[in-house]
Each structure stands twice: as C-alpha cells, then as structure tokens.
C-alpha cells in the first residue's frame, strides 16, 4: 500500500547511523538495523529482535520497508520457477529461477514493463510503468536464492539481468542493487557471476566501462545488418550498430572482458548468407562468444523460428571463424518463463 513514510532502504548505512545519532541513540544501532534490512532481509521492523521494542516502534512510525512479495509462483516441468512479484505500489514484475545440473541462475527484472520496443518480445507490449528501486531488484535475488536452497539444495550461483526491462535505462538503480548483491554486507556474491544484458545503449555501455564494473556484459544483437536490426528493434535507428560497435570496443579496451551476443534466428528475417556474414564480421570486432537462443513464440507475433539448417549455417560459419557458440534450449516455456515471454499474464 502506498504511504508517505520514507522507504528505509533508500538510506545508506551512513544515513542510518546519522539518523540514530539524531535520535540520541548510538551510531552503532544504524549498523544493526542496516544488517537486518540487507543481510537478513527483514520484511518488518518486528523481525529485528536485537533492537528494543521502543526503537522498533520509532522506526515503524518513521519508515516503511517496501519489501516485494512473491504473489504467485509457478513451477515448470523442467524445474524452472517463475515468480510474479508484487511491488509496494501494487505493480507486478516477473523473475525466474533457472536450474541446470551445475548451477542455479536468477533472471531478474529491472523495470516494470520496458522502455524499448523490440517487435519479438512480449515485455515490449507492456507500457514502461517505472524503474525498479535498488531494493526491489535485490529482493528478487533474495527470493530466488531462497527457492534455490529449498528446491535445489544450493545457494544461487548466477544472476542475469534478462527479465523485464532494459537495465541500462535504469542504470543507477541497477548498479546500486549489484553493489548490495556483491557486498559482504548484502549477499556477498561474486560480480563474475552476474551478467547484465542490454539491447545495446552505446552511451551507457561506455559509462559502465568507465565505471570499471566487474560484472559481465551481454548484448541482444539479433542482427548485424543496420536495416534489419532497425526493423525488429526500432530504437536501433537512434542507437545504431556503428555506435554500438564503438562502445563495445571501448568496453573491451577498458575491461578486457569478452562480450556475449544473444542472437535469435528467424525465418525470412535474418536467415540469409548476408546476415550470417555480417554477424561473423561483427563478432570479430571484439572478443566475444555467441548464444543462439531458441525463439519463444509470443501471442499474435509474426516471427517464426528459422529452420535447423539455417541455424546450422550460422553455427558452422561462427565455428569456422573460431567464435565460441552455444545453442540455448529454452527453459520454462510451459509457464511462459522463457526469454521474451515475461508479460504478466497471470
Ligand atoms: N532489455 C535487455 C534485457 C532483456 S533480456 C536486453 O534486451 O538484453 C531478454 C532477452 O530475451 C534478450 O536477449 C531478448 O532479445 C530475448 N528475447 C526477447 N523476446 C524473445 C523471444 N520471443 N524469444 C526468444 N528470445 C527473446
């Protein structure tokens, strides 16, 4: 429910320490509460059992904890779990737990809806409502970590920002969330196990490189031919492949980390030799690996998965050029949890 009280997790640890000093309490109390809020992921002030009743009441009077709630959870036959997550203002986003033999990956959302307009993506059909706050991104990870422990007997191993939204259009909050996820004061996960996926916002890719972020970068490329990319991802008109290439070169120069390209091959759209040649050429600009994703049909879409021959042509061409390529089988299709299917259907 909306309230005028301040979201306590918008405060830094220093803010909280100062707040307690202002209240005539010890700064150290700020640390205790901070630990409850992040490391222990407390949903209510009542949970903070090493803080006095009076202090808890005082916090209750001044602040709210805008914790997400998992509204519905669906489990796929393949073990994938999809959460519809309710935010404090009633809006819903989705996040997914994807288990494999060796790892469990959380796929998290960064916006309610999406700012971009990819023609093949179900999320793009939703209006972008708002950016998620850092704590709302963090909470999705905490919820999935719990599910990973419960259903797969292991802590979460990886995180991908491949849920709803364009993370680079909510850069500040995504970075704050990642800082908490990687900090020992939060979840203490390694940044190496986190991948941010973007449709390709050149200016922000440069910024990330300049900020010396330690996580991995994936780019949803889908075409290396300017007109083709613009036809399926209209924002490419503004953020052209030429600018994207330059930004990716900057990223590599600064970070020395390989980029992953996400790529779907569609019938009649990007399945010709010309498309393949352009992609192979693009892959040579900076060290990279390629993930070919299976197309997940969305309702009333005009897109069709290309034939397996067309796919094989891509794979052969990439491998001939010594580019590592993986073909990703879709997970959680039966519950609309696969790439591009997140659209708050429930
Ligand atoms: N906006 C970011 C984060 C979303 S990630 C980005 O574009 O990278 C979602 C991934 O699923 C992207 O790689 C996207 O291109 C892909 N995708 C979208 N719709 C899809 C569909 N119907 N089938 C398969 N992949 C899809």
mmCIF file of C-alpha atoms and ligand atoms in Angstrom:
data_model
loop_
_atom_site.group_PDB
_atom_site.id
_atom_site.type_symbol
_atom_site.label_atom_id
_atom_site.label_comp_id
_atom_site.label_asym_id
_atom_site.label_seq_id
_atom_site.Cartn_x
_atom_site.Cartn_y
_atom_site.Cartn_z
ATOM 1 C CA UNK A 1 0.000 0.000 0.000
ATOM 2 C CA UNK A 2 1.286 3.477 -0.801
ATOM 3 C CA UNK A 3 2.294 5.591 2.167
ATOM 4 C CA UNK A 4 4.043 8.875 2.757
ATOM 5 C CA UNK A 5 6.595 7.336 5.110
ATOM 6 C CA UNK A 6 10.100 7.091 3.744
ATOM 7 C CA UNK A 7 11.472 3.838 2.337
ATOM 8 C CA UNK A 8 14.141 2.989 4.896
ATOM 9 C CA UNK A 9 16.218 1.112 2.344
ATOM 10 C CA UNK A 10 16.735 4.328 0.371
ATOM 11 C CA UNK A 11 19.093 5.286 3.230
ATOM 12 C CA UNK A 12 22.760 4.398 3.113
ATOM 13 C CA UNK A 13 24.410 2.862 6.099
ATOM 14 C CA UNK A 14 25.894 6.264 6.982
ATOM 15 C CA UNK A 15 22.449 7.900 6.681
ATOM 16 C CA UNK A 16 21.086 5.350 9.134
ATOM 17 C CA UNK A 17 23.936 5.848 11.566
ATOM 18 C CA UNK A 18 23.370 9.616 11.440
ATOM 19 C CA UNK A 19 19.644 9.093 11.928
ATOM 20 C CA UNK A 20 20.187 7.191 15.161
ATOM 21 C CA UNK A 21 22.653 9.767 16.445
ATOM 22 C CA UNK A 22 19.997 12.453 15.761
ATOM 23 C CA UNK A 23 17.578 10.381 17.808
ATOM 24 C CA UNK A 24 20.010 10.452 20.729
ATOM 25 C CA UNK A 25 20.915 6.796 20.180
ATOM 26 C CA UNK A 26 24.245 5.220 19.225
ATOM 27 C CA UNK A 27 25.505 5.230 15.627
ATOM 28 C CA UNK A 28 26.092 1.514 16.016
ATOM 29 C CA UNK A 29 22.309 0.986 16.122
ATOM 30 C CA UNK A 30 22.365 2.074 12.488
ATOM 31 C CA UNK A 31 24.662 -0.835 11.653
ATOM 32 C CA UNK A 32 22.376 -3.296 13.407
ATOM 33 C CA UNK A 33 19.314 -2.110 11.548
ATOM 34 C CA UNK A 34 21.215 -1.983 8.259
ATOM 35 C CA UNK A 35 22.211 -5.597 8.729
ATOM 36 C CA UNK A 36 18.577 -6.550 9.319
ATOM 37 C CA UNK A 37 17.481 -4.693 6.223
ATOM 38 C CA UNK A 38 20.003 -6.139 3.791
ATOM 39 C CA UNK A 39 21.910 -9.176 5.007
ATOM 40 C CA UNK A 40 18.958 -10.648 6.891
ATOM 41 C CA UNK A 41 16.370 -9.253 4.509
ATOM 42 C CA UNK A 42 13.862 -8.443 7.268
ATOM 43 C CA UNK A 43 10.332 -7.846 5.986
ATOM 44 C CA UNK A 44 9.143 -5.976 9.091
ATOM 45 C CA UNK A 45 10.633 -3.961 11.931
ATOM 46 C CA UNK A 46 9.147 -6.576 14.273
ATOM 47 C CA UNK A 47 11.711 -9.063 12.924
ATOM 48 C CA UNK A 48 14.590 -7.003 14.342
ATOM 49 C CA UNK A 49 14.820 -8.915 17.573
ATOM 50 C CA UNK A 50 18.059 -7.427 18.887
ATOM 51 C CA UNK A 51 16.596 -3.922 18.678
ATOM 52 C CA UNK A 52 14.433 -2.692 21.570
ATOM 53 C CA UNK A 53 10.648 -2.603 21.254
ATOM 54 C CA UNK A 54 10.662 1.176 21.618
ATOM 55 C CA UNK A 55 13.174 1.584 18.797
ATOM 56 C CA UNK A 56 11.219 -0.744 16.550
ATOM 57 C CA UNK A 57 8.105 1.321 17.223
ATOM 58 C CA UNK A 58 10.009 4.525 16.460
ATOM 59 C CA UNK A 59 11.223 3.049 13.154
ATOM 60 C CA UNK A 60 7.704 1.913 12.342
ATOM 61 C CA UNK A 61 6.456 5.476 12.883
ATOM 62 C CA UNK A 62 9.070 6.962 10.571
ATOM 63 C CA UNK A 63 9.714 4.452 7.827
ATOM 64 C CA UNK A 64 8.394 1.621 5.728
ATOM 65 C CA UNK A 65 10.151 -1.453 4.404
ATOM 66 C CA UNK A 66 8.892 -1.749 0.840
ATOM 67 C CA UNK A 67 9.621 -5.419 0.581
ATOM 68 C CA UNK A 68 8.448 -7.278 -2.501
ATOM 69 C CA UNK A 69 6.018 -10.160 -2.068
ATOM 70 C CA UNK A 70 6.024 -13.224 -4.271
ATOM 71 C CA UNK A 71 2.422 -13.075 -5.416
ATOM 72 C CA UNK A 72 2.284 -16.282 -7.431
ATOM 73 C CA UNK A 73 4.887 -18.900 -8.093
ATOM 74 C CA UNK A 74 4.727 -21.344 -10.985
ATOM 75 C CA UNK A 75 6.989 -24.369 -11.396
ATOM 76 C CA UNK A 76 7.769 -25.753 -14.814
ATOM 77 C CA UNK A 77 8.202 -29.433 -15.614
ATOM 78 C CA UNK A 78 11.895 -28.717 -16.166
ATOM 79 C CA UNK A 79 12.351 -27.221 -12.681
ATOM 80 C CA UNK A 80 12.242 -23.590 -13.780
ATOM 81 C CA UNK A 81 10.356 -21.393 -11.321
ATOM 82 C CA UNK A 82 8.602 -18.190 -12.324
ATOM 83 C CA UNK A 83 7.636 -15.628 -9.715
ATOM 84 C CA UNK A 84 5.137 -12.868 -10.214
ATOM 85 C CA UNK A 85 6.385 -10.342 -7.744
ATOM 86 C CA UNK A 86 4.154 -7.669 -6.231
ATOM 87 C CA UNK A 87 5.760 -4.312 -5.554
ATOM 88 C CA UNK A 88 4.705 -1.985 -2.740
ATOM 89 C CA UNK A 89 2.536 0.067 -5.120
ATOM 90 C CA UNK A 90 0.735 -2.990 -6.449
ATOM 91 C CA UNK A 91 2.603 -3.263 -9.755
ATOM 92 C CA UNK A 92 3.868 -6.674 -10.803
ATOM 93 C CA UNK A 93 7.158 -7.814 -12.318
ATOM 94 C CA UNK A 94 8.402 -11.305 -13.030
ATOM 95 C CA UNK A 95 11.595 -13.102 -12.141
ATOM 96 C CA UNK A 96 12.741 -16.614 -12.905
ATOM 97 C CA UNK A 97 14.895 -19.322 -11.317
ATOM 98 C CA UNK A 98 16.638 -21.477 -13.911
ATOM 99 C CA UNK A 99 18.301 -24.640 -12.610
ATOM 100 C CA UNK A 100 20.855 -26.696 -14.537
ATOM 101 C CA UNK A 101 22.943 -29.629 -13.348
ATOM 102 C CA UNK A 102 25.736 -27.404 -12.103
ATOM 103 C CA UNK A 103 24.192 -24.036 -11.350
ATOM 104 C CA UNK A 104 21.066 -22.143 -10.435
ATOM 105 C CA UNK A 105 20.534 -18.818 -12.151
ATOM 106 C CA UNK A 106 18.226 -15.969 -11.204
ATOM 107 C CA UNK A 107 16.802 -13.983 -14.089
ATOM 108 C CA UNK A 108 15.688 -10.644 -12.657
ATOM 109 C CA UNK A 109 13.718 -7.638 -13.883
ATOM 110 C CA UNK A 110 14.964 -4.058 -13.832
ATOM 111 C CA UNK A 111 11.853 -2.139 -14.922
ATOM 112 C CA UNK A 112 8.090 -2.569 -14.775
ATOM 113 C CA UNK A 113 7.414 -3.030 -18.474
ATOM 114 C CA UNK A 114 10.158 -1.866 -20.839
ATOM 115 C CA UNK A 115 11.325 1.393 -22.418
ATOM 116 C CA UNK A 116 12.246 -0.311 -25.678
ATOM 117 C CA UNK A 117 10.156 -1.685 -28.468
ATOM 118 C CA UNK A 118 11.624 -4.953 -29.746
ATOM 119 C CA UNK A 119 8.983 -6.404 -32.051
ATOM 120 C CA UNK A 120 9.561 -10.002 -30.996
ATOM 121 C CA UNK A 121 9.386 -9.529 -27.221
ATOM 122 C CA UNK A 122 6.270 -9.929 -25.096
ATOM 123 C CA UNK A 123 7.541 -7.495 -22.465
ATOM 124 C CA UNK A 124 7.715 -4.739 -25.098
ATOM 125 C CA UNK A 125 3.925 -4.986 -25.430
ATOM 126 C CA UNK A 126 3.631 -3.666 -21.897
ATOM 127 C CA UNK A 127 3.981 0.022 -21.256
ATOM 128 C CA UNK A 128 7.022 1.009 -19.250
ATOM 129 C CA UNK A 129 5.484 1.976 -15.939
ATOM 130 C CA UNK A 130 8.512 2.763 -13.835
ATOM 131 C CA UNK A 131 12.042 1.827 -12.908
ATOM 132 C CA UNK A 132 12.604 -0.641 -10.105
ATOM 133 C CA UNK A 133 14.342 0.627 -6.993
ATOM 134 C CA UNK A 134 17.612 -0.994 -5.910
ATOM 135 C CA UNK A 135 15.875 -2.836 -3.059
ATOM 136 C CA UNK A 136 13.215 -4.215 -5.406
ATOM 137 C CA UNK A 137 15.929 -5.699 -7.618
ATOM 138 C CA UNK A 138 17.816 -7.015 -4.592
ATOM 139 C CA UNK A 139 14.668 -8.604 -3.132
ATOM 140 C CA UNK A 140 14.053 -10.597 -6.314
ATOM 141 C CA UNK A 141 17.505 -12.128 -5.925
ATOM 142 C CA UNK A 142 16.924 -12.897 -2.244
ATOM 143 C CA UNK A 143 13.595 -14.583 -3.031
ATOM 144 C CA UNK A 144 15.160 -16.730 -5.746
ATOM 145 C CA UNK A 145 18.136 -17.604 -3.562
ATOM 146 C CA UNK A 146 15.659 -18.961 -1.001
ATOM 147 C CA UNK A 147 13.896 -21.006 -3.677
ATOM 148 C CA UNK A 148 17.219 -22.308 -4.951
ATOM 149 C CA UNK A 149 18.079 -23.544 -1.445
ATOM 150 C CA UNK A 150 14.632 -25.005 -0.957
ATOM 151 C CA UNK A 151 14.200 -26.803 -4.298
ATOM 152 C CA UNK A 152 17.788 -27.441 -5.357
ATOM 153 C CA UNK A 153 19.697 -27.622 -2.077
ATOM 154 C CA UNK A 154 22.159 -24.977 -3.118
ATOM 155 C CA UNK A 155 22.633 -21.252 -2.886
ATOM 156 C CA UNK A 156 22.046 -19.245 -6.003
ATOM 157 C CA UNK A 157 25.128 -19.347 -8.228
ATOM 158 C CA UNK A 158 24.428 -16.832 -11.023
ATOM 159 C CA UNK A 159 22.348 -13.783 -11.845
ATOM 160 C CA UNK A 160 21.321 -12.472 -15.243
ATOM 161 C CA UNK A 161 19.565 -9.165 -15.843
ATOM 162 C CA UNK A 162 17.398 -10.682 -18.543
ATOM 163 C CA UNK A 163 13.971 -10.257 -17.029
ATOM 164 C CA UNK A 164 11.634 -7.404 -17.805
ATOM 165 C CA UNK A 165 13.075 -4.051 -18.766
ATOM 166 C CA UNK A 166 16.234 -2.521 -20.143
ATOM 167 C CA UNK A 167 18.787 -2.408 -17.305
ATOM 168 C CA UNK A 168 20.804 0.363 -18.935
ATOM 169 C CA UNK A 169 17.724 2.592 -18.906
ATOM 170 C CA UNK A 170 17.731 2.197 -15.115
ATOM 171 C CA UNK A 171 21.470 2.208 -14.692
ATOM 172 C CA UNK A 172 21.808 3.969 -11.347
ATOM 173 C CA UNK A 173 19.457 1.634 -9.506
ATOM 174 C CA UNK A 174 20.806 -1.494 -11.185
ATOM 175 C CA UNK A 175 24.326 -0.561 -10.099
ATOM 176 C CA UNK A 176 23.165 0.113 -6.542
ATOM 177 C CA UNK A 177 21.448 -3.277 -6.460
ATOM 178 C CA UNK A 178 24.540 -5.043 -7.813
ATOM 179 C CA UNK A 179 26.672 -3.260 -5.210
ATOM 180 C CA UNK A 180 24.424 -4.716 -2.499
ATOM 181 C CA UNK A 181 24.344 -8.160 -4.087
ATOM 182 C CA UNK A 182 28.142 -8.314 -4.247
ATOM 183 C CA UNK A 183 28.857 -6.612 -0.935
ATOM 184 C CA UNK A 184 29.641 -8.728 2.149
ATOM 185 C CA UNK A 185 27.006 -6.535 3.827
ATOM 186 C CA UNK A 186 24.479 -7.924 1.356
ATOM 187 C CA UNK A 187 24.699 -11.306 -0.343
ATOM 188 C CA UNK A 188 28.442 -11.377 -0.919
ATOM 189 C CA UNK A 189 28.127 -12.853 -4.407
ATOM 190 C CA UNK A 190 30.955 -12.510 -6.904
ATOM 191 C CA UNK A 191 30.400 -9.955 -9.676
ATOM 192 C CA UNK A 192 31.869 -12.515 -12.069
ATOM 193 C CA UNK A 193 28.660 -14.485 -11.665
ATOM 194 C CA UNK A 194 26.467 -11.600 -12.722
ATOM 195 C CA UNK A 195 25.594 -10.730 -16.320
ATOM 196 C CA UNK A 196 23.835 -7.584 -17.416
ATOM 197 C CA UNK A 197 22.032 -7.995 -20.717
ATOM 198 C CA UNK A 198 21.258 -4.951 -22.815
ATOM 199 C CA UNK A 199 19.605 -4.286 -26.127
ATOM 200 C CA UNK A 200 22.607 -2.048 -26.703
ATOM 201 C CA UNK A 201 22.644 1.509 -25.365
ATOM 202 C CA UNK A 202 26.069 2.766 -26.530
ATOM 203 C CA UNK A 203 26.394 5.713 -24.167
ATOM 204 C CA UNK A 204 25.651 3.568 -21.131
ATOM 205 C CA UNK A 205 27.985 0.770 -22.247
ATOM 206 C CA UNK A 206 30.754 3.366 -22.307
ATOM 207 C CA UNK A 207 29.740 4.596 -18.884
ATOM 208 C CA UNK A 208 29.810 1.081 -17.440
ATOM 209 C CA UNK A 209 33.299 0.577 -18.824
ATOM 210 C CA UNK A 210 34.436 3.910 -17.371
ATOM 211 C CA UNK A 211 32.881 2.980 -14.017
ATOM 212 C CA UNK A 212 35.013 -0.180 -14.106
ATOM 213 C CA UNK A 213 32.164 -2.512 -13.286
ATOM 214 C CA UNK A 214 33.211 -6.083 -12.577
ATOM 215 C CA UNK A 215 30.218 -7.985 -13.934
ATOM 216 C CA UNK A 216 29.743 -9.412 -17.441
ATOM 217 C CA UNK A 217 28.068 -7.845 -20.409
ATOM 218 C CA UNK A 218 25.660 -9.480 -22.837
ATOM 219 C CA UNK A 219 24.207 -7.699 -25.838
ATOM 220 C CA UNK A 220 20.983 -8.769 -27.528
ATOM 221 C CA UNK A 221 22.188 -8.295 -31.069
ATOM 222 C CA UNK A 222 19.854 -10.385 -33.286
ATOM 223 C CA UNK A 223 21.168 -8.728 -36.434
ATOM 224 C CA UNK A 224 24.367 -7.069 -37.565
ATOM 225 C CA UNK A 225 22.690 -5.527 -40.598
ATOM 226 C CA UNK A 226 21.610 -1.968 -39.816
ATOM 227 C CA UNK A 227 18.219 -2.006 -41.679
ATOM 228 C CA UNK A 228 17.309 -5.465 -40.451
ATOM 229 C CA UNK A 229 18.083 -4.582 -36.841
ATOM 230 C CA UNK A 230 16.081 -1.369 -37.090
ATOM 231 C CA UNK A 231 13.110 -3.282 -38.475
ATOM 232 C CA UNK A 232 12.970 -5.631 -35.474
ATOM 233 C CA UNK A 233 14.447 -3.321 -32.806
ATOM 234 C CA UNK A 234 13.317 0.164 -33.855
ATOM 235 C CA UNK A 235 15.469 2.024 -31.289
ATOM 236 C CA UNK A 236 18.423 0.897 -33.461
ATOM 237 C CA UNK A 237 17.568 3.942 -35.545
ATOM 238 C CA UNK A 238 18.937 6.069 -32.685
ATOM 239 C CA UNK A 239 21.456 3.628 -31.192
ATOM 240 C CA UNK A 240 22.994 2.397 -34.436
ATOM 241 C CA UNK A 241 25.248 -0.613 -34.849
ATOM 242 C CA UNK A 242 28.105 1.748 -35.704
ATOM 243 C CA UNK A 243 27.800 3.446 -32.307
ATOM 244 C CA UNK A 244 27.295 0.108 -30.614
ATOM 245 C CA UNK A 245 30.469 -1.274 -32.165
ATOM 246 C CA UNK A 246 32.486 1.720 -30.946
ATOM 247 C CA UNK A 247 31.038 1.406 -27.431
ATOM 248 C CA UNK A 248 31.832 -2.315 -27.315
ATOM 249 C CA UNK A 249 35.407 -1.645 -28.399
ATOM 250 C CA UNK A 250 35.656 0.853 -25.570
ATOM 251 C CA UNK A 251 34.229 -1.723 -23.142
ATOM 252 C CA UNK A 252 36.798 -4.309 -24.153
ATOM 253 C CA UNK A 253 39.688 -1.869 -24.079
ATOM 254 C CA UNK A 254 38.771 -0.927 -20.501
ATOM 255 C CA UNK A 255 37.649 -4.248 -19.036
ATOM 256 C CA UNK A 256 39.368 -6.917 -21.127
ATOM 257 C CA UNK A 257 36.243 -8.995 -20.672
ATOM 258 C CA UNK A 258 34.579 -10.875 -23.521
ATOM 259 C CA UNK A 259 31.109 -9.866 -24.565
ATOM 260 C CA UNK A 260 28.273 -12.347 -25.097
ATOM 261 C CA UNK A 261 25.933 -11.798 -28.011
ATOM 262 C CA UNK A 262 22.390 -13.078 -27.729
ATOM 263 C CA UNK A 263 21.003 -13.998 -31.104
ATOM 264 C CA UNK A 264 17.736 -15.467 -32.356
ATOM 265 C CA UNK A 265 17.486 -16.651 -35.968
ATOM 266 C CA UNK A 266 14.094 -16.021 -37.540
ATOM 267 C CA UNK A 267 12.716 -17.334 -40.767
ATOM 268 C CA UNK A 268 12.748 -14.696 -43.513
ATOM 269 C CA UNK A 269 14.283 -12.050 -41.261
ATOM 270 C CA UNK A 270 17.918 -12.828 -40.556
ATOM 271 C CA UNK A 271 18.476 -16.275 -42.048
ATOM 272 C CA UNK A 272 20.365 -15.445 -45.262
ATOM 273 C CA UNK A 273 24.075 -15.695 -46.042
ATOM 274 C CA UNK A 274 24.293 -11.908 -45.972
ATOM 275 C CA UNK A 275 23.005 -11.902 -42.369
ATOM 276 C CA UNK A 276 25.486 -14.591 -41.392
ATOM 277 C CA UNK A 277 28.425 -12.779 -42.984
ATOM 278 C CA UNK A 278 27.512 -9.516 -41.269
ATOM 279 C CA UNK A 279 27.246 -11.251 -37.900
ATOM 280 C CA UNK A 280 30.573 -13.061 -38.262
ATOM 281 C CA UNK A 281 32.182 -9.751 -39.174
ATOM 282 C CA UNK A 282 30.624 -8.070 -36.141
ATOM 283 C CA UNK A 283 31.892 -10.862 -33.894
ATOM 284 C CA UNK A 284 35.453 -10.072 -34.929
ATOM 285 C CA UNK A 285 35.417 -6.501 -33.635
ATOM 286 C CA UNK A 286 35.922 -7.531 -30.011
ATOM 287 C CA UNK A 287 36.481 -10.918 -28.343
ATOM 288 C CA UNK A 288 33.093 -12.482 -27.778
ATOM 289 C CA UNK A 289 31.028 -15.594 -27.508
ATOM 290 C CA UNK A 290 27.629 -16.214 -29.020
ATOM 291 C CA UNK A 291 24.475 -17.602 -27.505
ATOM 292 C CA UNK A 292 21.945 -18.631 -30.090
ATOM 293 C CA UNK A 293 18.580 -18.526 -28.344
ATOM 294 C CA UNK A 294 15.606 -20.516 -29.454
ATOM 295 C CA UNK A 295 12.699 -18.268 -30.397
ATOM 296 C CA UNK A 296 9.839 -18.386 -27.940
ATOM 297 C CA UNK A 297 6.681 -17.553 -29.843
ATOM 298 C CA UNK A 298 4.652 -14.758 -28.364
ATOM 299 C CA UNK A 299 0.962 -14.218 -28.941
ATOM 300 C CA UNK A 300 -0.024 -12.624 -32.265
ATOM 301 C CA UNK A 301 3.628 -12.379 -33.283
ATOM 302 C CA UNK A 302 4.726 -12.574 -36.944
ATOM 303 C CA UNK A 303 8.058 -14.136 -36.063
ATOM 304 C CA UNK A 304 8.953 -17.748 -36.758
ATOM 305 C CA UNK A 305 11.980 -19.724 -35.651
ATOM 306 C CA UNK A 306 14.307 -20.353 -38.616
ATOM 307 C CA UNK A 307 14.887 -23.891 -39.878
ATOM 308 C CA UNK A 308 17.537 -26.027 -38.222
ATOM 309 C CA UNK A 309 19.529 -25.840 -41.483
ATOM 310 C CA UNK A 310 19.637 -22.042 -41.258
ATOM 311 C CA UNK A 311 20.760 -22.319 -37.667
ATOM 312 C CA UNK A 312 23.435 -24.812 -38.614
ATOM 313 C CA UNK A 313 24.756 -22.405 -41.261
ATOM 314 C CA UNK A 314 25.204 -19.806 -38.558
ATOM 315 C CA UNK A 315 26.934 -22.264 -36.249
ATOM 316 C CA UNK A 316 29.263 -23.527 -38.975
ATOM 317 C CA UNK A 317 30.231 -20.015 -40.046
ATOM 318 C CA UNK A 318 30.926 -18.916 -36.475
ATOM 319 C CA UNK A 319 32.910 -22.034 -35.633
ATOM 320 C CA UNK A 320 34.922 -21.764 -38.834
ATOM 321 C CA UNK A 321 35.942 -18.344 -37.568
ATOM 322 C CA UNK A 322 36.812 -19.718 -34.136
ATOM 323 C CA UNK A 323 33.972 -17.975 -32.387
ATOM 324 C CA UNK A 324 32.534 -19.890 -29.438
ATOM 325 C CA UNK A 325 28.864 -20.542 -29.955
ATOM 326 C CA UNK A 326 26.292 -22.132 -27.658
ATOM 327 C CA UNK A 327 22.784 -23.026 -28.608
ATOM 328 C CA UNK A 328 20.457 -22.306 -25.721
ATOM 329 C CA UNK A 329 17.484 -24.500 -25.316
ATOM 330 C CA UNK A 330 14.550 -22.629 -23.826
ATOM 331 C CA UNK A 331 13.592 -23.286 -20.256
ATOM 332 C CA UNK A 332 10.245 -22.898 -18.589
ATOM 333 C CA UNK A 333 8.310 -22.497 -21.832
ATOM 334 C CA UNK A 334 5.250 -24.254 -20.424
ATOM 335 C CA UNK A 335 4.829 -21.490 -17.848
ATOM 336 C CA UNK A 336 5.768 -18.565 -20.161
ATOM 337 C CA UNK A 337 9.007 -18.097 -18.243
ATOM 338 C CA UNK A 338 11.363 -18.255 -21.238
ATOM 339 C CA UNK A 339 13.228 -15.311 -22.798
ATOM 340 C CA UNK A 340 10.884 -12.676 -24.094
ATOM 341 C CA UNK A 341 7.777 -14.292 -22.644
ATOM 342 C CA UNK A 342 7.545 -12.273 -19.453
ATOM 343 C CA UNK A 343 4.351 -10.292 -19.789
ATOM 344 C CA UNK A 344 2.436 -10.534 -16.509
ATOM 345 C CA UNK A 345 -0.110 -12.915 -17.961
ATOM 346 C CA UNK A 346 -1.300 -14.076 -14.576
HETATM 347 N N1 LIG B 1 16.471 -5.401 -22.442
HETATM 348 C C1 LIG B 1 17.549 -6.306 -22.151
HETATM 349 C C2 LIG B 1 17.156 -7.312 -21.100
HETATM 350 C C3 LIG B 1 16.063 -8.275 -21.502
HETATM 351 S S1 LIG B 1 16.824 -9.781 -21.807
HETATM 352 C C4 LIG B 1 18.007 -6.986 -23.412
HETATM 353 O O1 LIG B 1 17.365 -6.820 -24.435
HETATM 354 O O2 LIG B 1 19.046 -7.619 -23.426
HETATM 355 C C5 LIG B 1 15.684 -10.680 -22.678
HETATM 356 C C6 LIG B 1 16.396 -11.493 -23.755
HETATM 357 O O3 LIG B 1 15.434 -12.303 -24.441
HETATM 358 C C7 LIG B 1 17.019 -10.597 -24.799
HETATM 359 O O4 LIG B 1 18.176 -11.204 -25.302
HETATM 360 C C8 LIG B 1 15.934 -10.589 -25.861
HETATM 361 O O5 LIG B 1 16.419 -10.190 -27.102
HETATM 362 C C9 LIG B 1 15.455 -12.008 -25.818
HETATM 363 N N2 LIG B 1 14.105 -12.192 -26.324
HETATM 364 C C10 LIG B 1 13.098 -11.291 -26.329
HETATM 365 N N3 LIG B 1 11.988 -11.835 -26.850
HETATM 366 C C11 LIG B 1 12.301 -13.110 -27.156
HETATM 367 C C12 LIG B 1 11.564 -14.201 -27.697
HETATM 368 N N4 LIG B 1 10.275 -14.074 -28.000
HETATM 369 N N5 LIG B 1 12.192 -15.368 -27.876
HETATM 370 C C13 LIG B 1 13.491 -15.515 -27.529
HETATM 371 N N6 LIG B 1 14.238 -14.534 -27.005
HETATM 372 C C14 LIG B 1 13.649 -13.343 -26.829
#
